[in-house]
Amino acid sequence: MTTHLNETTSFDADAQGWFGGPVEGFGGKFMPEALMKALDELDAAWKGAKADPEFVAEFDAILRDYANLPSPLYEAKRLSEQAGIRILLKREDLNHTGAHKIRNVLGQALLTKRMGKTRVIAETGAGQHGVASATAAAYFGLDCTVYMGKVDTERQALNVARMRLLGAEVIAVDSGSATLKDAINEALRDWVSSVEHTAYLFGTAAGPHPFPTLVRDLTRGIGDEAREQCLQQYGRLPDAIAACIGGGSNAIGLFTAFLEDPSVRIYGFEAGGDGFETGRHAATIVAADQGVLHGARTYVLQDEDGQTIESHSISAGLDYPGVGPQHAWLAKAGRATYEPVTDVEAMDAMALLARTEGIIPAIESAHALAGAMRIAPTLREELGPDATLLVNLSGRGDKDMGTAMEWFKLGDPDDETGDVSK
Amino acid sequence: MTTTSSAFATAKAEGRAALVGYLPAGFPDVDGSIEAIRTMVAAGCDVIEIGLPYSDPVMDGPTIQAAAQQALERGVRTRDVLRTVEAVAATGVPTLVMTYWNPVEKYGVDRFAADLKSAGGAGLITPDITPDYGQAWIAAADAHDLDKVFLVAPSSTDERIAMTTAACRGFVYATGVMGVTGGKQATTDVVGPLVTRTKALAPAGLPVGVGVGVSTGDQAAAIAAHSDGVIVGSAFVRAILENQGDKAAYLKALSTLTEELAAGVRRA
């Protein structure tokens, strides 16, 4: 199975990085002049690399031999019984480091080597992209610095330890709200000073052009594989596909291969936090307030003066007040549907998958599962019990066991509230 | 009325560089910032930049970030920034707003330009938009007769410097270091070649101001020898941070620093 790095769709950005054009669309490159040359160089290097068969072959070999890809497409039979339709899971949780993110970092680090740079920097929220970046840096022998909000370093001490063990320097950021968006700000500040020898491994399909395109290209293997696997195993395309969305890299990675299949319905599930109506959420597309954040015009959680508002979600990986510009465009163009999933719904779905399939999903991925279970009755009603819904299981839940222990009160065997079967 | 370019021209006629001073609006509070900036004008700033505090200031180091955050926590609004512009511009000094892009877009680009103009503002300095992504601002600025100050950096290609300076009005802001405000010091080995390249590629007569990494009179003198203007921000913010809560003390510190810098730009 080879990746389709160099394929295009009618929903791609133009040469300036606009999805849907500069007037009506999203994306662009709203960045300090000091970084424009580096962004242009990255754009040119990526165009060259993805058209180079040697680069593509090397990337594919690393994904296969090191990252355990392609990931299986698995029919979740017991979950399907509950859903009333066929549910297929794209098992990105089985990848090396436990999530889809390894695809992006290995690709960007390979590109870094090709560009002759010796150091990588990354931002991280919960630490997953940081761990993946530290892993890729170790694999390629690059220096690595990871910026992480101070609040997050305290919440995710285990991931800090992982990054350090992998040889990365972790810098706790205590400016602003001391979370993911501030880690991005600090990584950008580093990059302004170090751009000559340093590459910024951006963690999601957001940010200034070319990052939304670069990260999309590197993660689109999720959908390319799943589409081929579905055709091979079932002789047909799925009727619908679903993924969770924070910045949106796993979702765009799944969606891209299906964008030109009009029969396939596309769903993205954002973090609804305490409930969209409470205002404490990370459902950026549902809120639909246009702005510019971290280099791109997109949907942004912001106040009336354009100051960024902090997002809220039980899932650190979805807790971001912006979203990738291609998702904003897919929503506006009507090609994909985006809905919020609350913390409660996501945690219920986490327990459901654990008990029906013996798979503990990341809380991020549990948002996609919860959304899938929500739309399943409609699909069954319209298409019958043979309806097929493909869900991206973007990551495994080991990292979330602290949250799960607290949420389900799993720590004390004598406490029956921890028995999720009840 | 003194325009930005006439302030640079006056300085040039006096055989010196212009001194451009920056403070964020609403820091330490709205009225405090007005008084602080007026003090800087009285002590010798030729041009004023008023910062619009923003939640995600990627070009700023810890000093200006802290000031902006404090201003936001105290509830400063975009309309307070415009009120600050009005009070400062009333002194007759050319007064620009330095702002990240999102607050302008949210306010409404044309509405912002109109309100800035009627407050007596001279124009905008935009650290996170470049002319190739700034068409909306360029159109609004031209419609309302406002200065457009874009940035060039040591990493800028010749092609980008030509494109950027062609879109500027008032002056072009050359960043003296590859880095954020209040960090590394600007040095003449970086500034000299950047200003030389910019002068060669810019439309004739466009002044070149150098900012980021300038905080003392001696540095101002060194940079003034290579440029038309010296821009100082973090050092003024620090003067307030170090004397916070004691208005007389920080006004005195601002006045002393301005005089030191004003002497510096005359020493080159």
PDB file of C-alpha atoms in Angstrom, chain A residues 15-18 27-37 40 174-177 181-182 184-186 188-196 209 289-294 297 300 302-309, chain B residues 52-61 65 69 72 76-79 101-107 127-136 151-157 160-161 163-164 175 177-180 184:
ATOM      1  CA  ALA A  15      -0.931  28.501  -4.495  1.00  0.00           C
ATOM      2  CA  GLN A  16      -1.349  31.209  -1.822  1.00  0.00           C
ATOM      3  CA  GLY A  17      -2.836  28.749   0.649  1.00  0.00           C
ATOM      4  CA  TRP A  18      -6.507  29.753   0.308  1.00  0.00           C
ATOM      5  CA  GLY A  27      -6.354  29.734   5.263  1.00  0.00           C
ATOM      6  CA  GLY A  28      -3.660  32.051   3.929  1.00  0.00           C
ATOM      7  CA  LYS A  29      -0.465  33.024   5.659  1.00  0.00           C
ATOM      8  CA  PHE A  30      -0.891  35.705   8.338  1.00  0.00           C
ATOM      9  CA  MET A  31       2.613  35.626   9.752  1.00  0.00           C
ATOM     10  CA  PRO A  32       5.492  37.924  10.651  1.00  0.00           C
ATOM     11  CA  GLU A  33       7.656  38.791   7.649  1.00  0.00           C
ATOM     12  CA  ALA A  34      10.616  37.181   9.452  1.00  0.00           C
ATOM     13  CA  LEU A  35       9.028  33.750   8.834  1.00  0.00           C
ATOM     14  CA  MET A  36       7.759  34.270   5.290  1.00  0.00           C
ATOM     15  CA  LYS A  37      10.949  33.119   3.606  1.00  0.00           C
ATOM     16  CA  ASP A  40       7.993  29.750   1.207  1.00  0.00           C
ATOM     17  CA  ASP A 174       3.555  30.004  31.520  1.00  0.00           C
ATOM     18  CA  SER A 175       2.491  32.996  29.414  1.00  0.00           C
ATOM     19  CA  GLY A 176      -1.151  33.661  28.541  1.00  0.00           C
ATOM     20  CA  SER A 177      -3.404  30.806  29.590  1.00  0.00           C
ATOM     21  CA  LYS A 181      -2.401  28.020  22.134  1.00  0.00           C
ATOM     22  CA  ASP A 182       0.339  29.634  24.237  1.00  0.00           C
ATOM     23  CA  ILE A 184       2.106  27.454  19.782  1.00  0.00           C
ATOM     24  CA  ASN A 185       2.862  31.154  20.379  1.00  0.00           C
ATOM     25  CA  GLU A 186       6.101  30.262  22.169  1.00  0.00           C
ATOM     26  CA  LEU A 188       6.563  30.513  16.862  1.00  0.00           C
ATOM     27  CA  ARG A 189       8.716  32.892  18.928  1.00  0.00           C
ATOM     28  CA  ASP A 190      11.489  30.280  19.018  1.00  0.00           C
ATOM     29  CA  TRP A 191      11.134  29.764  15.274  1.00  0.00           C
ATOM     30  CA  VAL A 192      11.477  33.496  14.516  1.00  0.00           C
ATOM     31  CA  SER A 193      14.903  33.345  16.205  1.00  0.00           C
ATOM     32  CA  SER A 194      16.070  29.944  14.967  1.00  0.00           C
ATOM     33  CA  VAL A 195      14.519  29.522  11.536  1.00  0.00           C
ATOM     34  CA  GLU A 196      17.821  29.136   9.711  1.00  0.00           C
ATOM     35  CA  HIS A 209       0.239  27.887   4.599  1.00  0.00           C
ATOM     36  CA  ASP A 289     -17.123  32.883  14.114  1.00  0.00           C
ATOM     37  CA  GLN A 290     -14.526  33.786  11.497  1.00  0.00           C
ATOM     38  CA  GLY A 291     -11.139  35.183  12.509  1.00  0.00           C
ATOM     39  CA  VAL A 292      -7.391  34.890  12.144  1.00  0.00           C
ATOM     40  CA  LEU A 293      -5.457  32.757  14.627  1.00  0.00           C
ATOM     41  CA  HIS A 294      -1.971  31.276  14.402  1.00  0.00           C
ATOM     42  CA  ARG A 297      -8.173  32.742   8.571  1.00  0.00           C
ATOM     43  CA  VAL A 300     -11.972  30.987  16.037  1.00  0.00           C
ATOM     44  CA  GLN A 302     -13.101  34.802  20.269  1.00  0.00           C
ATOM     45  CA  ASP A 303     -14.779  37.689  22.056  1.00  0.00           C
ATOM     46  CA  GLU A 304     -16.300  40.776  20.416  1.00  0.00           C
ATOM     47  CA  ASP A 305     -12.868  42.391  20.198  1.00  0.00           C
ATOM     48  CA  GLY A 306     -11.199  39.419  18.523  1.00  0.00           C
ATOM     49  CA  GLN A 307      -9.359  38.280  21.653  1.00  0.00           C
ATOM     50  CA  THR A 308      -9.040  34.495  21.721  1.00  0.00           C
ATOM     51  CA  ILE A 309     -11.323  32.760  24.213  1.00  0.00           C
TER      52      ILE A 309
ATOM     53  CA  LEU B  52      -3.388  47.206  20.797  1.00  0.00           C
ATOM     54  CA  PRO B  53      -3.212  44.498  23.476  1.00  0.00           C
ATOM     55  CA  TYR B  54      -3.869  41.046  22.016  1.00  0.00           C
ATOM     56  CA  SER B  55      -4.232  37.611  23.583  1.00  0.00           C
ATOM     57  CA  ASP B  56      -1.739  35.888  21.247  1.00  0.00           C
ATOM     58  CA  PRO B  57       1.150  38.252  20.459  1.00  0.00           C
ATOM     59  CA  VAL B  58       3.605  36.003  18.625  1.00  0.00           C
ATOM     60  CA  MET B  59       6.148  38.736  17.797  1.00  0.00           C
ATOM     61  CA  ASP B  60       6.458  39.939  21.389  1.00  0.00           C
ATOM     62  CA  GLY B  61       8.733  38.762  24.149  1.00  0.00           C
ATOM     63  CA  GLN B  65       3.256  40.142  26.593  1.00  0.00           C
ATOM     64  CA  GLN B  69      -2.043  40.603  29.360  1.00  0.00           C
ATOM     65  CA  LEU B  72      -6.610  42.766  28.877  1.00  0.00           C
ATOM     66  CA  VAL B  76      -9.192  47.189  27.934  1.00  0.00           C
ATOM     67  CA  ARG B  77     -11.230  47.217  24.730  1.00  0.00           C
ATOM     68  CA  THR B  78     -10.494  48.185  21.143  1.00  0.00           C
ATOM     69  CA  ARG B  79     -12.517  51.360  21.676  1.00  0.00           C
ATOM     70  CA  TRP B 101      -4.502  41.488  12.680  1.00  0.00           C
ATOM     71  CA  ASN B 102      -7.430  39.660  14.262  1.00  0.00           C
ATOM     72  CA  PRO B 103      -8.745  42.538  16.426  1.00  0.00           C
ATOM     73  CA  VAL B 104      -8.883  44.760  13.319  1.00  0.00           C
ATOM     74  CA  GLU B 105     -10.690  42.119  11.290  1.00  0.00           C
ATOM     75  CA  LYS B 106     -13.147  41.557  14.128  1.00  0.00           C
ATOM     76  CA  TYR B 107     -13.800  45.303  14.545  1.00  0.00           C
ATOM     77  CA  PRO B 127       3.448  42.780  12.590  1.00  0.00           C
ATOM     78  CA  ASP B 128       1.530  39.691  11.468  1.00  0.00           C
ATOM     79  CA  ILE B 129       0.296  40.661   8.054  1.00  0.00           C
ATOM     80  CA  THR B 130       2.395  41.245   4.993  1.00  0.00           C
ATOM     81  CA  PRO B 131       1.191  43.135   1.900  1.00  0.00           C
ATOM     82  CA  ASP B 132       0.582  39.886  -0.027  1.00  0.00           C
ATOM     83  CA  TYR B 133      -2.042  38.918   2.599  1.00  0.00           C
ATOM     84  CA  GLY B 134      -3.024  42.463   3.545  1.00  0.00           C
ATOM     85  CA  GLN B 135      -5.155  43.575   0.605  1.00  0.00           C
ATOM     86  CA  ALA B 136      -8.142  44.367   2.816  1.00  0.00           C
ATOM     87  CA  LEU B 151       7.864  44.998   8.357  1.00  0.00           C
ATOM     88  CA  VAL B 152      11.022  43.723   6.728  1.00  0.00           C
ATOM     89  CA  ALA B 153      13.391  41.299   8.484  1.00  0.00           C
ATOM     90  CA  PRO B 154      16.997  40.162   8.094  1.00  0.00           C
ATOM     91  CA  SER B 155      15.591  36.968   6.491  1.00  0.00           C
ATOM     92  CA  SER B 156      13.544  38.853   3.873  1.00  0.00           C
ATOM     93  CA  THR B 157      14.484  38.164   0.271  1.00  0.00           C
ATOM     94  CA  ARG B 160       9.956  40.510  -0.661  1.00  0.00           C
ATOM     95  CA  ILE B 161      11.628  43.747   0.481  1.00  0.00           C
ATOM     96  CA  MET B 163       7.146  44.114  -2.612  1.00  0.00           C
ATOM     97  CA  THR B 164       6.802  45.181   1.037  1.00  0.00           C
ATOM     98  CA  THR B 175      13.326  44.368  12.547  1.00  0.00           C
ATOM     99  CA  VAL B 177      17.106  41.051  15.057  1.00  0.00           C
ATOM    100  CA  MET B 178      15.731  37.683  14.055  1.00  0.00           C
ATOM    101  CA  GLY B 179      13.654  37.357  17.176  1.00  0.00           C
ATOM    102  CA  VAL B 180      10.925  38.830  19.322  1.00  0.00           C
ATOM    103  CA  LYS B 184      18.348  39.850  21.723  1.00  0.00           C
TER     104      LYS B 184
END
